[in-house]
Structures are given as C-alpha cells and as structure tokens.
JSON list of C-alpha atoms in Angstrom, two decimals:
[
{"chain": "A", "resi": 1, "resn": "MET", "atom": "CA", "xyz": [-194.34, -125.31, -155.12]},
{"chain": "A", "resi": 2, "resn": "MET", "atom": "CA", "xyz": [-191.44, -127.12, -156.75]},
{"chain": "A", "resi": 3, "resn": "SER", "atom": "CA", "xyz": [-190.29, -125.99, -160.18]},
{"chain": "A", "resi": 4, "resn": "ASN", "atom": "CA", "xyz": [-189.88, -128.45, -163.05]},
{"chain": "A", "resi": 5, "resn": "ASP", "atom": "CA", "xyz": [-186.08, -128.13, -162.77]},
{"chain": "A", "resi": 6, "resn": "PHE", "atom": "CA", "xyz": [-186.28, -128.92, -159.07]},
{"chain": "A", "resi": 7, "resn": "ARG", "atom": "CA", "xyz": [-188.41, -132.00, -159.72]},
{"chain": "A", "resi": 8, "resn": "GLU", "atom": "CA", "xyz": [-186.11, -133.20, -162.46]},
{"chain": "A", "resi": 9, "resn": "ARG", "atom": "CA", "xyz": [-182.92, -132.68, -160.45]},
{"chain": "A", "resi": 10, "resn": "TYR", "atom": "CA", "xyz": [-184.20, -134.58, -157.41]},
{"chain": "A", "resi": 11, "resn": "GLN", "atom": "CA", "xyz": [-186.51, -137.08, -159.13]},
{"chain": "A", "resi": 12, "resn": "ARG", "atom": "CA", "xyz": [-184.71, -140.12, -157.69]},
{"chain": "A", "resi": 13, "resn": "GLN", "atom": "CA", "xyz": [-184.86, -138.80, -154.11]},
{"chain": "A", "resi": 14, "resn": "LEU", "atom": "CA", "xyz": [-188.48, -137.75, -154.52]},
{"chain": "A", "resi": 15, "resn": "LEU", "atom": "CA", "xyz": [-189.30, -141.42, -155.10]},
{"chain": "A", "resi": 16, "resn": "LEU", "atom": "CA", "xyz": [-188.00, -142.33, -151.65]},
{"chain": "A", "resi": 17, "resn": "PRO", "atom": "CA", "xyz": [-190.77, -142.54, -149.04]},
{"chain": "A", "resi": 18, "resn": "GLU", "atom": "CA", "xyz": [-188.38, -141.12, -146.43]},
{"chain": "A", "resi": 19, "resn": "VAL", "atom": "CA", "xyz": [-187.83, -138.00, -148.55]},
{"chain": "A", "resi": 20, "resn": "GLY", "atom": "CA", "xyz": [-190.62, -137.19, -151.00]},
{"chain": "A", "resi": 21, "resn": "GLU", "atom": "CA", "xyz": [-191.68, -133.63, -151.79]},
{"chain": "A", "resi": 22, "resn": "LYS", "atom": "CA", "xyz": [-191.92, -132.58, -148.14]},
{"chain": "A", "resi": 23, "resn": "GLY", "atom": "CA", "xyz": [-188.44, -133.85, -147.30]},
{"chain": "A", "resi": 24, "resn": "GLN", "atom": "CA", "xyz": [-186.82, -132.35, -150.38]},
{"chain": "A", "resi": 25, "resn": "ILE", "atom": "CA", "xyz": [-188.26, -128.93, -149.57]},
{"chain": "A", "resi": 26, "resn": "LEU", "atom": "CA", "xyz": [-187.07, -129.36, -145.99]},
{"chain": "A", "resi": 27, "resn": "LEU", "atom": "CA", "xyz": [-183.50, -130.03, -147.16]},
{"chain": "A", "resi": 28, "resn": "ALA", "atom": "CA", "xyz": [-183.62, -126.88, -149.29]},
{"chain": "A", "resi": 29, "resn": "GLN", "atom": "CA", "xyz": [-184.34, -124.87, -146.14]},
{"chain": "A", "resi": 30, "resn": "LYS", "atom": "CA", "xyz": [-181.47, -126.29, -144.08]},
{"chain": "A", "resi": 31, "resn": "ARG", "atom": "CA", "xyz": [-178.17, -124.54, -143.31]},
{"chain": "A", "resi": 32, "resn": "VAL", "atom": "CA", "xyz": [-175.07, -126.67, -142.73]},
{"chain": "A", "resi": 33, "resn": "VAL", "atom": "CA", "xyz": [-171.58, -125.51, -141.76]},
{"chain": "A", "resi": 34, "resn": "VAL", "atom": "CA", "xyz": [-168.73, -127.76, -142.89]},
{"chain": "A", "resi": 35, "resn": "VAL", "atom": "CA", "xyz": [-165.44, -127.05, -141.12]},
{"chain": "A", "resi": 36, "resn": "GLY", "atom": "CA", "xyz": [-162.74, -128.43, -143.39]},
{"chain": "A", "resi": 37, "resn": "ALA", "atom": "CA", "xyz": [-162.46, -128.76, -147.17]},
{"chain": "A", "resi": 38, "resn": "GLY", "atom": "CA", "xyz": [-159.81, -131.47, -147.24]},
{"chain": "A", "resi": 39, "resn": "GLY", "atom": "CA", "xyz": [-160.20, -135.21, -147.77]},
{"chain": "A", "resi": 40, "resn": "LEU", "atom": "CA", "xyz": [-163.42, -135.54, -145.79]},
{"chain": "A", "resi": 41, "resn": "GLY", "atom": "CA", "xyz": [-164.81, -132.27, -147.12]},
{"chain": "A", "resi": 42, "resn": "CYS", "atom": "CA", "xyz": [-164.20, -133.31, -150.72]},
{"chain": "A", "resi": 43, "resn": "THR", "atom": "CA", "xyz": [-166.66, -136.17, -150.20]},
{"chain": "A", "resi": 44, "resn": "LEU", "atom": "CA", "xyz": [-169.08, -134.46, -147.80]},
{"chain": "A", "resi": 45, "resn": "LEU", "atom": "CA", "xyz": [-169.54, -131.22, -149.69]},
{"chain": "A", "resi": 46, "resn": "PRO", "atom": "CA", "xyz": [-170.60, -132.58, -153.10]},
{"chain": "A", "resi": 47, "resn": "LEU", "atom": "CA", "xyz": [-172.97, -135.07, -151.44]},
{"chain": "A", "resi": 48, "resn": "LEU", "atom": "CA", "xyz": [-174.61, -132.41, -149.28]},
{"chain": "A", "resi": 49, "resn": "VAL", "atom": "CA", "xyz": [-175.06, -130.11, -152.26]},
{"chain": "A", "resi": 50, "resn": "GLY", "atom": "CA", "xyz": [-176.17, -132.99, -154.44]},
{"chain": "A", "resi": 51, "resn": "SER", "atom": "CA", "xyz": [-178.77, -134.06, -151.91]},
{"chain": "A", "resi": 52, "resn": "GLY", "atom": "CA", "xyz": [-180.36, -130.62, -152.03]},
{"chain": "A", "resi": 53, "resn": "VAL", "atom": "CA", "xyz": [-179.17, -128.93, -148.84]},
{"chain": "A", "resi": 54, "resn": "GLY", "atom": "CA", "xyz": [-180.03, -125.32, -149.62]},
{"chain": "A", "resi": 55, "resn": "HIS", "atom": "CA", "xyz": [-177.51, -123.34, -147.56]},
{"chain": "A", "resi": 56, "resn": "LEU", "atom": "CA", "xyz": [-173.89, -124.26, -146.97]},
{"chain": "A", "resi": 57, "resn": "VAL", "atom": "CA", "xyz": [-170.94, -122.60, -145.22]},
{"chain": "A", "resi": 58, "resn": "ILE", "atom": "CA", "xyz": [-167.44, -123.87, -146.02]},
{"chain": "A", "resi": 59, "resn": "CYS", "atom": "CA", "xyz": [-164.72, -122.96, -143.51]},
{"chain": "A", "resi": 60, "resn": "ASP", "atom": "CA", "xyz": [-161.09, -123.73, -144.34]},
{"chain": "A", "resi": 61, "resn": "ASN", "atom": "CA", "xyz": [-157.96, -121.55, -144.28]},
{"chain": "A", "resi": 62, "resn": "ASP", "atom": "CA", "xyz": [-155.68, -124.02, -146.08]},
{"chain": "A", "resi": 63, "resn": "VAL", "atom": "CA", "xyz": [-154.42, -124.08, -149.67]},
{"chain": "A", "resi": 64, "resn": "VAL", "atom": "CA", "xyz": [-154.06, -127.00, -152.07]},
{"chain": "A", "resi": 65, "resn": "SER", "atom": "CA", "xyz": [-150.77, -128.92, -152.02]},
{"chain": "A", "resi": 66, "resn": "LEU", "atom": "CA", "xyz": [-149.55, -131.80, -154.16]},
{"chain": "A", "resi": 67, "resn": "SER", "atom": "CA", "xyz": [-149.82, -134.27, -151.28]},
{"chain": "A", "resi": 68, "resn": "ASN", "atom": "CA", "xyz": [-153.53, -133.41, -150.93]},
{"chain": "A", "resi": 69, "resn": "LEU", "atom": "CA", "xyz": [-154.54, -134.50, -154.41]},
{"chain": "A", "resi": 70, "resn": "PRO", "atom": "CA", "xyz": [-154.83, -138.29, -153.89]},
{"chain": "A", "resi": 71, "resn": "ARG", "atom": "CA", "xyz": [-157.64, -137.75, -151.34]},
{"chain": "A", "resi": 72, "resn": "GLN", "atom": "CA", "xyz": [-158.97, -134.29, -152.17]},
{"chain": "A", "resi": 73, "resn": "THR", "atom": "CA", "xyz": [-160.63, -134.93, -155.49]},
{"chain": "A", "resi": 74, "resn": "LEU", "atom": "CA", "xyz": [-162.24, -131.49, -155.90]},
{"chain": "A", "resi": 75, "resn": "TYR", "atom": "CA", "xyz": [-158.83, -130.01, -156.77]},
{"chain": "A", "resi": 76, "resn": "THR", "atom": "CA", "xyz": [-156.28, -130.31, -159.59]},
{"chain": "A", "resi": 77, "resn": "VAL", "atom": "CA", "xyz": [-152.54, -129.83, -160.08]},
{"chain": "A", "resi": 78, "resn": "SER", "atom": "CA", "xyz": [-153.13, -126.45, -161.70]},
{"chain": "A", "resi": 79, "resn": "GLN", "atom": "CA", "xyz": [-154.81, -125.25, -158.48]},
{"chain": "A", "resi": 80, "resn": "ILE", "atom": "CA", "xyz": [-151.89, -125.97, -156.14]},
{"chain": "A", "resi": 81, "resn": "GLY", "atom": "CA", "xyz": [-151.37, -123.00, -153.82]},
{"chain": "A", "resi": 82, "resn": "GLN", "atom": "CA", "xyz": [-154.96, -121.76, -154.16]},
{"chain": "A", "resi": 83, "resn": "CYS", "atom": "CA", "xyz": [-157.56, -121.58, -151.38]},
{"chain": "A", "resi": 84, "resn": "LYS", "atom": "CA", "xyz": [-159.44, -124.86, -150.88]},
{"chain": "A", "resi": 85, "resn": "ALA", "atom": "CA", "xyz": [-162.66, -123.28, -149.61]},
{"chain": "A", "resi": 86, "resn": "GLN", "atom": "CA", "xyz": [-162.93, -120.92, -152.58]},
{"chain": "A", "resi": 87, "resn": "LEU", "atom": "CA", "xyz": [-162.16, -123.66, -155.10]},
{"chain": "A", "resi": 88, "resn": "ALA", "atom": "CA", "xyz": [-164.65, -126.04, -153.50]},
{"chain": "A", "resi": 89, "resn": "ALA", "atom": "CA", "xyz": [-167.36, -123.38, -153.57]},
{"chain": "A", "resi": 90, "resn": "GLU", "atom": "CA", "xyz": [-166.77, -122.65, -157.25]},
{"chain": "A", "resi": 91, "resn": "HIS", "atom": "CA", "xyz": [-167.03, -126.34, -158.11]},
{"chain": "A", "resi": 92, "resn": "LEU", "atom": "CA", "xyz": [-170.19, -126.81, -156.06]},
{"chain": "A", "resi": 93, "resn": "ARG", "atom": "CA", "xyz": [-171.94, -123.72, -157.44]},
{"chain": "A", "resi": 94, "resn": "ALA", "atom": "CA", "xyz": [-171.31, -125.02, -160.94]},
{"chain": "A", "resi": 95, "resn": "SER", "atom": "CA", "xyz": [-172.83, -128.34, -159.94]},
{"chain": "A", "resi": 96, "resn": "ASN", "atom": "CA", "xyz": [-175.90, -126.86, -158.22]},
{"chain": "A", "resi": 97, "resn": "PRO", "atom": "CA", "xyz": [-176.48, -123.11, -158.67]},
{"chain": "A", "resi": 98, "resn": "ASP", "atom": "CA", "xyz": [-179.54, -123.26, -156.41]},
{"chain": "A", "resi": 99, "resn": "CYS", "atom": "CA", "xyz": [-177.41, -123.95, -153.35]},
{"chain": "A", "resi": 100, "resn": "ASP", "atom": "CA", "xyz": [-176.47, -120.80, -151.41]},
{"chain": "A", "resi": 101, "resn": "ILE", "atom": "CA", "xyz": [-172.78, -121.21, -150.52]},
{"chain": "A", "resi": 102, "resn": "LEU", "atom": "CA", "xyz": [-170.77, -118.95, -148.22]},
{"chain": "A", "resi": 103, "resn": "VAL", "atom": "CA", "xyz": [-167.00, -119.22, -147.80]},
{"chain": "A", "resi": 104, "resn": "CYS", "atom": "CA", "xyz": [-164.81, -118.52, -144.80]},
{"chain": "A", "resi": 105, "resn": "THR", "atom": "CA", "xyz": [-161.07, -118.61, -145.47]},
{"chain": "A", "resi": 106, "resn": "GLU", "atom": "CA", "xyz": [-160.10, -118.05, -141.83]},
{"chain": "A", "resi": 107, "resn": "ARG", "atom": "CA", "xyz": [-159.18, -120.76, -139.34]},
{"chain": "A", "resi": 108, "resn": "LEU", "atom": "CA", "xyz": [-162.04, -121.41, -136.93]},
{"chain": "A", "resi": 109, "resn": "VAL", "atom": "CA", "xyz": [-161.09, -119.98, -133.53]},
{"chain": "A", "resi": 110, "resn": "GLU", "atom": "CA", "xyz": [-162.92, -118.80, -130.42]},
{"chain": "A", "resi": 111, "resn": "GLN", "atom": "CA", "xyz": [-163.03, -115.21, -131.70]},
{"chain": "A", "resi": 112, "resn": "ASN", "atom": "CA", "xyz": [-164.86, -115.98, -134.98]},
{"chain": "A", "resi": 113, "resn": "ALA", "atom": "CA", "xyz": [-166.83, -119.08, -133.98]},
{"chain": "A", "resi": 114, "resn": "ALA", "atom": "CA", "xyz": [-170.12, -117.26, -133.42]},
{"chain": "A", "resi": 115, "resn": "GLN", "atom": "CA", "xyz": [-169.90, -115.45, -136.75]},
{"chain": "A", "resi": 116, "resn": "ILE", "atom": "CA", "xyz": [-169.25, -118.67, -138.67]},
{"chain": "A", "resi": 117, "resn": "LEU", "atom": "CA", "xyz": [-171.41, -121.17, -136.77]},
{"chain": "A", "resi": 118, "resn": "ASP", "atom": "CA", "xyz": [-174.47, -119.16, -135.70]},
{"chain": "A", "resi": 119, "resn": "ASN", "atom": "CA", "xyz": [-177.94, -119.97, -137.02]},
{"chain": "A", "resi": 120, "resn": "CYS", "atom": "CA", "xyz": [-177.09, -123.32, -138.58]},
{"chain": "A", "resi": 121, "resn": "ASP", "atom": "CA", "xyz": [-179.01, -126.58, -138.37]},
{"chain": "A", "resi": 122, "resn": "LEU", "atom": "CA", "xyz": [-175.92, -128.79, -138.24]},
{"chain": "A", "resi": 123, "resn": "ILE", "atom": "CA", "xyz": [-172.15, -128.43, -137.94]},
{"chain": "A", "resi": 124, "resn": "VAL", "atom": "CA", "xyz": [-169.99, -131.03, -139.68]},
{"chain": "A", "resi": 125, "resn": "ASP", "atom": "CA", "xyz": [-166.45, -131.61, -138.44]},
{"chain": "A", "resi": 126, "resn": "ALA", "atom": "CA", "xyz": [-164.29, -132.41, -141.48]},
{"chain": "A", "resi": 127, "resn": "THR", "atom": "CA", "xyz": [-161.07, -131.35, -139.79]},
{"chain": "A", "resi": 128, "resn": "ASP", "atom": "CA", "xyz": [-157.95, -133.26, -138.82]},
{"chain": "A", "resi": 129, "resn": "ASN", "atom": "CA", "xyz": [-157.13, -131.55, -135.53]},
{"chain": "A", "resi": 130, "resn": "GLU", "atom": "CA", "xyz": [-158.25, -132.00, -131.95]},
{"chain": "A", "resi": 131, "resn": "SER", "atom": "CA", "xyz": [-158.30, -128.37, -130.85]},
{"chain": "A", "resi": 132, "resn": "THR", "atom": "CA", "xyz": [-160.95, -127.50, -133.43]},
{"chain": "A", "resi": 133, "resn": "ARG", "atom": "CA", "xyz": [-163.10, -130.42, -132.30]},
{"chain": "A", "resi": 134, "resn": "ARG", "atom": "CA", "xyz": [-162.89, -129.23, -128.70]},
{"chain": "A", "resi": 135, "resn": "LEU", "atom": "CA", "xyz": [-163.95, -125.76, -129.86]},
{"chain": "A", "resi": 136, "resn": "LEU", "atom": "CA", "xyz": [-166.88, -127.19, -131.80]},
{"chain": "A", "resi": 137, "resn": "ASP", "atom": "CA", "xyz": [-167.95, -129.19, -128.78]},
{"chain": "A", "resi": 138, "resn": "ARG", "atom": "CA", "xyz": [-167.86, -126.13, -126.51]},
{"chain": "A", "resi": 139, "resn": "TYR", "atom": "CA", "xyz": [-169.79, -124.03, -128.99]},
{"chain": "A", "resi": 140, "resn": "ALA", "atom": "CA", "xyz": [-172.34, -126.77, -129.63]},
{"chain": "A", "resi": 141, "resn": "GLN", "atom": "CA", "xyz": [-173.01, -127.22, -125.93]},
{"chain": "A", "resi": 142, "resn": "ALA", "atom": "CA", "xyz": [-173.37, -123.49, -125.32]},
{"chain": "A", "resi": 143, "resn": "HIS", "atom": "CA", "xyz": [-175.79, -123.01, -128.23]},
{"chain": "A", "resi": 144, "resn": "SER", "atom": "CA", "xyz": [-177.55, -126.42, -128.29]},
{"chain": "A", "resi": 145, "resn": "THR", "atom": "CA", "xyz": [-176.33, -126.95, -131.86]},
{"chain": "A", "resi": 146, "resn": "PRO", "atom": "CA", "xyz": [-175.88, -130.52, -133.15]},
{"chain": "A", "resi": 147, "resn": "TRP", "atom": "CA", "xyz": [-172.55, -131.45, -134.69]},
{"chain": "A", "resi": 148, "resn": "LEU", "atom": "CA", "xyz": [-171.22, -134.45, -136.56]},
{"chain": "A", "resi": 149, "resn": "TYR", "atom": "CA", "xyz": [-167.77, -135.71, -135.56]},
{"chain": "A", "resi": 150, "resn": "ILE", "atom": "CA", "xyz": [-165.64, -137.57, -138.10]},
{"chain": "A", "resi": 151, "resn": "SER", "atom": "CA", "xyz": [-162.01, -138.63, -137.85]},
{"chain": "A", "resi": 152, "resn": "VAL", "atom": "CA", "xyz": [-159.79, -140.74, -140.09]},
{"chain": "A", "resi": 153, "resn": "GLU", "atom": "CA", "xyz": [-156.38, -142.35, -139.79]},
{"chain": "A", "resi": 154, "resn": "GLY", "atom": "CA", "xyz": [-154.83, -145.07, -141.91]},
{"chain": "A", "resi": 155, "resn": "TRP", "atom": "CA", "xyz": [-157.60, -147.39, -143.05]},
{"chain": "A", "resi": 156, "resn": "GLN", "atom": "CA", "xyz": [-159.84, -146.55, -140.09]},
{"chain": "A", "resi": 157, "resn": "GLY", "atom": "CA", "xyz": [-162.22, -143.87, -138.90]},
{"chain": "A", "resi": 158, "resn": "GLN", "atom": "CA", "xyz": [-164.87, -142.85, -136.40]},
{"chain": "A", "resi": 159, "resn": "ILE", "atom": "CA", "xyz": [-168.23, -141.06, -136.66]},
{"chain": "A", "resi": 160, "resn": "ALA", "atom": "CA", "xyz": [-170.64, -139.78, -134.01]},
{"chain": "A", "resi": 161, "resn": "LEU", "atom": "CA", "xyz": [-173.47, -137.25, -133.86]},
{"chain": "A", "resi": 162, "resn": "PHE", "atom": "CA", "xyz": [-173.55, -135.02, -130.78]},
{"chain": "A", "resi": 163, "resn": "ASP", "atom": "CA", "xyz": [-176.75, -133.25, -129.77]},
{"chain": "A", "resi": 164, "resn": "ALA", "atom": "CA", "xyz": [-178.24, -131.75, -126.63]},
{"chain": "A", "resi": 165, "resn": "GLN", "atom": "CA", "xyz": [-179.99, -134.99, -125.61]},
{"chain": "A", "resi": 166, "resn": "HIS", "atom": "CA", "xyz": [-176.92, -137.23, -125.35]},
{"chain": "A", "resi": 167, "resn": "PRO", "atom": "CA", "xyz": [-173.39, -137.27, -123.88]},
{"chain": "A", "resi": 168, "resn": "THR", "atom": "CA", "xyz": [-170.95, -134.78, -125.41]},
{"chain": "A", "resi": 169, "resn": "TYR", "atom": "CA", "xyz": [-167.65, -135.22, -127.22]},
{"chain": "A", "resi": 170, "resn": "GLY", "atom": "CA", "xyz": [-165.92, -134.14, -124.02]},
{"chain": "A", "resi": 171, "resn": "ASP", "atom": "CA", "xyz": [-167.76, -136.86, -122.12]},
{"chain": "A", "resi": 172, "resn": "LEU", "atom": "CA", "xyz": [-166.67, -139.46, -124.65]},
{"chain": "A", "resi": 173, "resn": "PHE", "atom": "CA", "xyz": [-163.06, -138.25, -124.83]},
{"chain": "A", "resi": 174, "resn": "PRO", "atom": "CA", "xyz": [-162.37, -136.47, -121.51]},
{"chain": "A", "resi": 175, "resn": "ILE", "atom": "CA", "xyz": [-159.22, -134.40, -120.93]},
{"chain": "A", "resi": 176, "resn": "ASP", "atom": "CA", "xyz": [-157.99, -132.12, -118.17]},
{"chain": "A", "resi": 177, "resn": "ASP", "atom": "CA", "xyz": [-156.98, -128.45, -118.48]},
{"chain": "A", "resi": 178, "resn": "ASN", "atom": "CA", "xyz": [-153.27, -129.25, -118.88]},
{"chain": "A", "resi": 179, "resn": "GLU", "atom": "CA", "xyz": [-154.01, -131.50, -121.84]},
{"chain": "A", "resi": 180, "resn": "VAL", "atom": "CA", "xyz": [-155.90, -128.70, -123.65]},
{"chain": "A", "resi": 181, "resn": "THR", "atom": "CA", "xyz": [-152.72, -126.63, -124.00]},
{"chain": "A", "resi": 182, "resn": "ALA", "atom": "CA", "xyz": [-150.77, -129.70, -125.09]},
{"chain": "A", "resi": 183, "resn": "ILE", "atom": "CA", "xyz": [-153.38, -130.46, -127.77]},
{"chain": "A", "resi": 184, "resn": "ASP", "atom": "CA", "xyz": [-153.19, -126.92, -129.16]},
{"chain": "A", "resi": 185, "resn": "LYS", "atom": "CA", "xyz": [-149.40, -127.12, -129.43]},
{"chain": "A", "resi": 186, "resn": "ALA", "atom": "CA", "xyz": [-149.51, -130.60, -130.98]},
{"chain": "A", "resi": 187, "resn": "ASP", "atom": "CA", "xyz": [-151.94, -129.47, -133.67]},
{"chain": "A", "resi": 188, "resn": "LEU", "atom": "CA", "xyz": [-149.65, -126.60, -134.66]},
{"chain": "A", "resi": 189, "resn": "CYS", "atom": "CA", "xyz": [-146.57, -128.80, -135.13]},
{"chain": "A", "resi": 190, "resn": "SER", "atom": "CA", "xyz": [-147.98, -132.26, -135.79]},
{"chain": "A", "resi": 191, "resn": "ALA", "atom": "CA", "xyz": [-146.62, -134.52, -138.52]},
{"chain": "A", "resi": 192, "resn": "PRO", "atom": "CA", "xyz": [-148.89, -135.61, -141.38]},
{"chain": "A", "resi": 193, "resn": "ILE", "atom": "CA", "xyz": [-151.45, -138.24, -140.42]},
{"chain": "A", "resi": 194, "resn": "PRO", "atom": "CA", "xyz": [-151.07, -141.50, -142.40]},
{"chain": "A", "resi": 195, "resn": "VAL", "atom": "CA", "xyz": [-154.22, -142.20, -144.37]},
{"chain": "A", "resi": 196, "resn": "MET", "atom": "CA", "xyz": [-155.32, -144.39, -147.26]},
{"chain": "A", "resi": 197, "resn": "THR", "atom": "CA", "xyz": [-156.89, -142.50, -150.16]},
{"chain": "A", "resi": 198, "resn": "THR", "atom": "CA", "xyz": [-160.22, -144.31, -149.79]},
{"chain": "A", "resi": 199, "resn": "THR", "atom": "CA", "xyz": [-160.67, -143.78, -146.05]},
{"chain": "A", "resi": 200, "resn": "PRO", "atom": "CA", "xyz": [-161.93, -140.16, -146.14]},
{"chain": "A", "resi": 201, "resn": "ALA", "atom": "CA", "xyz": [-164.31, -141.05, -148.98]},
{"chain": "A", "resi": 202, "resn": "LEU", "atom": "CA", "xyz": [-165.70, -144.03, -147.07]},
{"chain": "A", "resi": 203, "resn": "LEU", "atom": "CA", "xyz": [-166.15, -142.14, -143.80]},
{"chain": "A", "resi": 204, "resn": "GLY", "atom": "CA", "xyz": [-167.36, -139.02, -145.60]},
{"chain": "A", "resi": 205, "resn": "ALA", "atom": "CA", "xyz": [-170.12, -140.89, -147.43]},
{"chain": "A", "resi": 206, "resn": "LEU", "atom": "CA", "xyz": [-171.29, -142.64, -144.25]},
{"chain": "A", "resi": 207, "resn": "ALA", "atom": "CA", "xyz": [-171.25, -139.37, -142.31]},
{"chain": "A", "resi": 208, "resn": "THR", "atom": "CA", "xyz": [-173.17, -137.50, -145.00]},
{"chain": "A", "resi": 209, "resn": "THR", "atom": "CA", "xyz": [-175.84, -140.19, -144.93]},
{"chain": "A", "resi": 210, "resn": "GLU", "atom": "CA", "xyz": [-176.25, -139.59, -141.19]},
{"chain": "A", "resi": 211, "resn": "ALA", "atom": "CA", "xyz": [-176.27, -135.82, -141.71]},
{"chain": "A", "resi": 212, "resn": "ILE", "atom": "CA", "xyz": [-179.05, -136.05, -144.29]},
{"chain": "A", "resi": 213, "resn": "LYS", "atom": "CA", "xyz": [-181.06, -138.37, -142.04]},
{"chain": "A", "resi": 214, "resn": "TYR", "atom": "CA", "xyz": [-180.73, -135.90, -139.19]},
{"chain": "A", "resi": 215, "resn": "LEU", "atom": "CA", "xyz": [-181.77, -132.95, -141.39]},
{"chain": "A", "resi": 216, "resn": "LEU", "atom": "CA", "xyz": [-184.81, -134.93, -142.54]},
{"chain": "A", "resi": 217, "resn": "ALA", "atom": "CA", "xyz": [-185.70, -135.69, -138.89]},
{"chain": "A", "resi": 218, "resn": "LEU", "atom": "CA", "xyz": [-185.20, -139.41, -139.53]},
{"chain": "A", "resi": 219, "resn": "PRO", "atom": "CA", "xyz": [-183.82, -141.66, -136.78]},
{"chain": "A", "resi": 220, "resn": "THR", "atom": "CA", "xyz": [-180.02, -141.74, -136.71]},
{"chain": "A", "resi": 221, "resn": "GLN", "atom": "CA", "xyz": [-178.25, -144.52, -134.88]},
{"chain": "A", "resi": 222, "resn": "LEU", "atom": "CA", "xyz": [-175.20, -142.33, -134.24]},
{"chain": "A", "resi": 223, "resn": "SER", "atom": "CA", "xyz": [-176.85, -139.84, -131.88]},
{"chain": "A", "resi": 224, "resn": "ASP", "atom": "CA", "xyz": [-176.13, -142.21, -129.00]},
{"chain": "A", "resi": 225, "resn": "SER", "atom": "CA", "xyz": [-173.29, -144.26, -130.51]},
{"chain": "A", "resi": 226, "resn": "LEU", "atom": "CA", "xyz": [-169.75, -144.10, -131.85]},
{"chain": "A", "resi": 227, "resn": "LEU", "atom": "CA", "xyz": [-169.27, -145.89, -135.17]},
{"chain": "A", "resi": 228, "resn": "LEU", "atom": "CA", "xyz": [-165.86, -147.51, -135.70]},
{"chain": "A", "resi": 229, "resn": "VAL", "atom": "CA", "xyz": [-165.02, -148.26, -139.33]},
{"chain": "A", "resi": 230, "resn": "ASP", "atom": "CA", "xyz": [-162.08, -150.39, -140.51]},
{"chain": "A", "resi": 231, "resn": "GLY", "atom": "CA", "xyz": [-161.68, -150.34, -144.29]},
{"chain": "A", "resi": 232, "resn": "LEU", "atom": "CA", "xyz": [-158.81, -152.82, -144.28]},
{"chain": "A", "resi": 233, "resn": "ARG", "atom": "CA", "xyz": [-160.87, -155.53, -142.55]},
{"chain": "A", "resi": 234, "resn": "LEU", "atom": "CA", "xyz": [-164.17, -154.15, -143.85]},
{"chain": "A", "resi": 235, "resn": "SER", "atom": "CA", "xyz": [-165.60, -154.15, -140.35]},
{"chain": "A", "resi": 236, "resn": "PHE", "atom": "CA", "xyz": [-168.13, -151.84, -138.70]},
{"chain": "A", "resi": 237, "resn": "GLN", "atom": "CA", "xyz": [-168.73, -151.63, -134.96]},
{"chain": "A", "resi": 238, "resn": "ARG", "atom": "CA", "xyz": [-171.25, -149.38, -133.21]},
{"chain": "A", "resi": 239, "resn": "ILE", "atom": "CA", "xyz": [-170.50, -148.65, -129.55]},
{"chain": "A", "resi": 240, "resn": "LEU", "atom": "CA", "xyz": [-173.19, -147.11, -127.34]},
{"chain": "A", "resi": 241, "resn": "ARG", "atom": "CA", "xyz": [-171.99, -143.88, -125.70]}
]
C-alpha cells in the first residue's frame, strides 16, 4: 500500500497511464548503478531519484573542480576539492529521503566491478572515458545486465541501450587487442573534452527517459538503435544497430 506522502510526492506520475500505482511501486523496487557523477550524472541522478527509483548506487572517484561547475550543477564553489559522489548523495537524500543511496568513491576497475555492479536492474554509463565503457560492456555481457551508454562532445551526443537480446557495444564499436591498451593509456592522459554546458543536460534527460521506460518495462526505441543528438542544429537521428 502507498502512504499518503508517497501518493502526494508522485501524484503527477500516478496520473500517467504508463505509470500508475503499479508502475510507481515497481520503480521503488528497482536498483540502478550510475557510473559517473559529472555533467551527465548531475542531470541523470536527480531525475532518477525524482522519478521514484528506490535504490541507487553512485560510483565516482573524482573531486569537484572549478571547471566542472558550468555543467555539474549539483555542486558549488565552496565544495571545490570535495568528493562528487558523496556530495551528490547528500543532495539527493535531502531531496528524497525514501531513496536508498550507496556511494562508491573508487574508480570502477575489473577488481571491484562485481562488488559495485552486482544485483542491479540497470547500469548507466555517465562517464567520459572509453576504457570504463569497455569494462561495462564486458561485465554486462558476462552477467546479462542491461546498460545505458551515453557520450557527449561539443554540442553533440549519443545514447544507446545494450541488453542481452541485441548487438553489444563492442559489436557497434569494434576494436582489436592492441587498441585496448592504447585506449587505457589515452584515458589516463587525455586532454579535456570540449563540451557546451547544455549538452550533458540534454543527453542526460533523454537518457533518463529511456532508463525509466526500461525500468517500467515499456518499449524503448534505443534497445536496437543508436540515437545521435546535435544540439547546435537541433537534429535527432536514430540509426538501427
């Protein structure tokens, strides 16, 4: 049974035929892991918590810097140098105390992947590096866990949902063994990626919509497609994988 507070908080979503009481209770039972609490995470995380996802894991080993603040709106100047994942969790708990939030302040690597990613309904990639995406893809394939890929650069971005029924990230973006080592090295010493302030928010909102649809067992067009978004030209293109 839903409490009065629960009904009041989610009254607008309860009016949606695609959600209703059954769907809202379903969201409260779901566990989502978000890898990354940067620009994408600062849009994804509040929307997931706001929608009523009941269990959330935030994984990010980075701290707030001044150059983050234009895109990463969960943080303030006074929090520069502090851990993003911890700060994000504090903000989200204050917004929705009913959401169970766990924090991991370690970088996601092969050695801790099972501990962080096990027993979740969906993994969301809110990172900015290729080696982590390759790790997520390997883990997802091995454990039949769905994951949502998001990338941004400049005014543009991409989104796709990978599950056990469709081609993988590695199928879409194939590499050989020599390139894997090169990717790892590039991620460690790469220059900042150019990005417009609005791009992570745009891609993050679209991706969260797809995440919620998947968690509600609604059809999602991105399980077999790659969505290309161009904010400068305001164009959207869906390419079948």
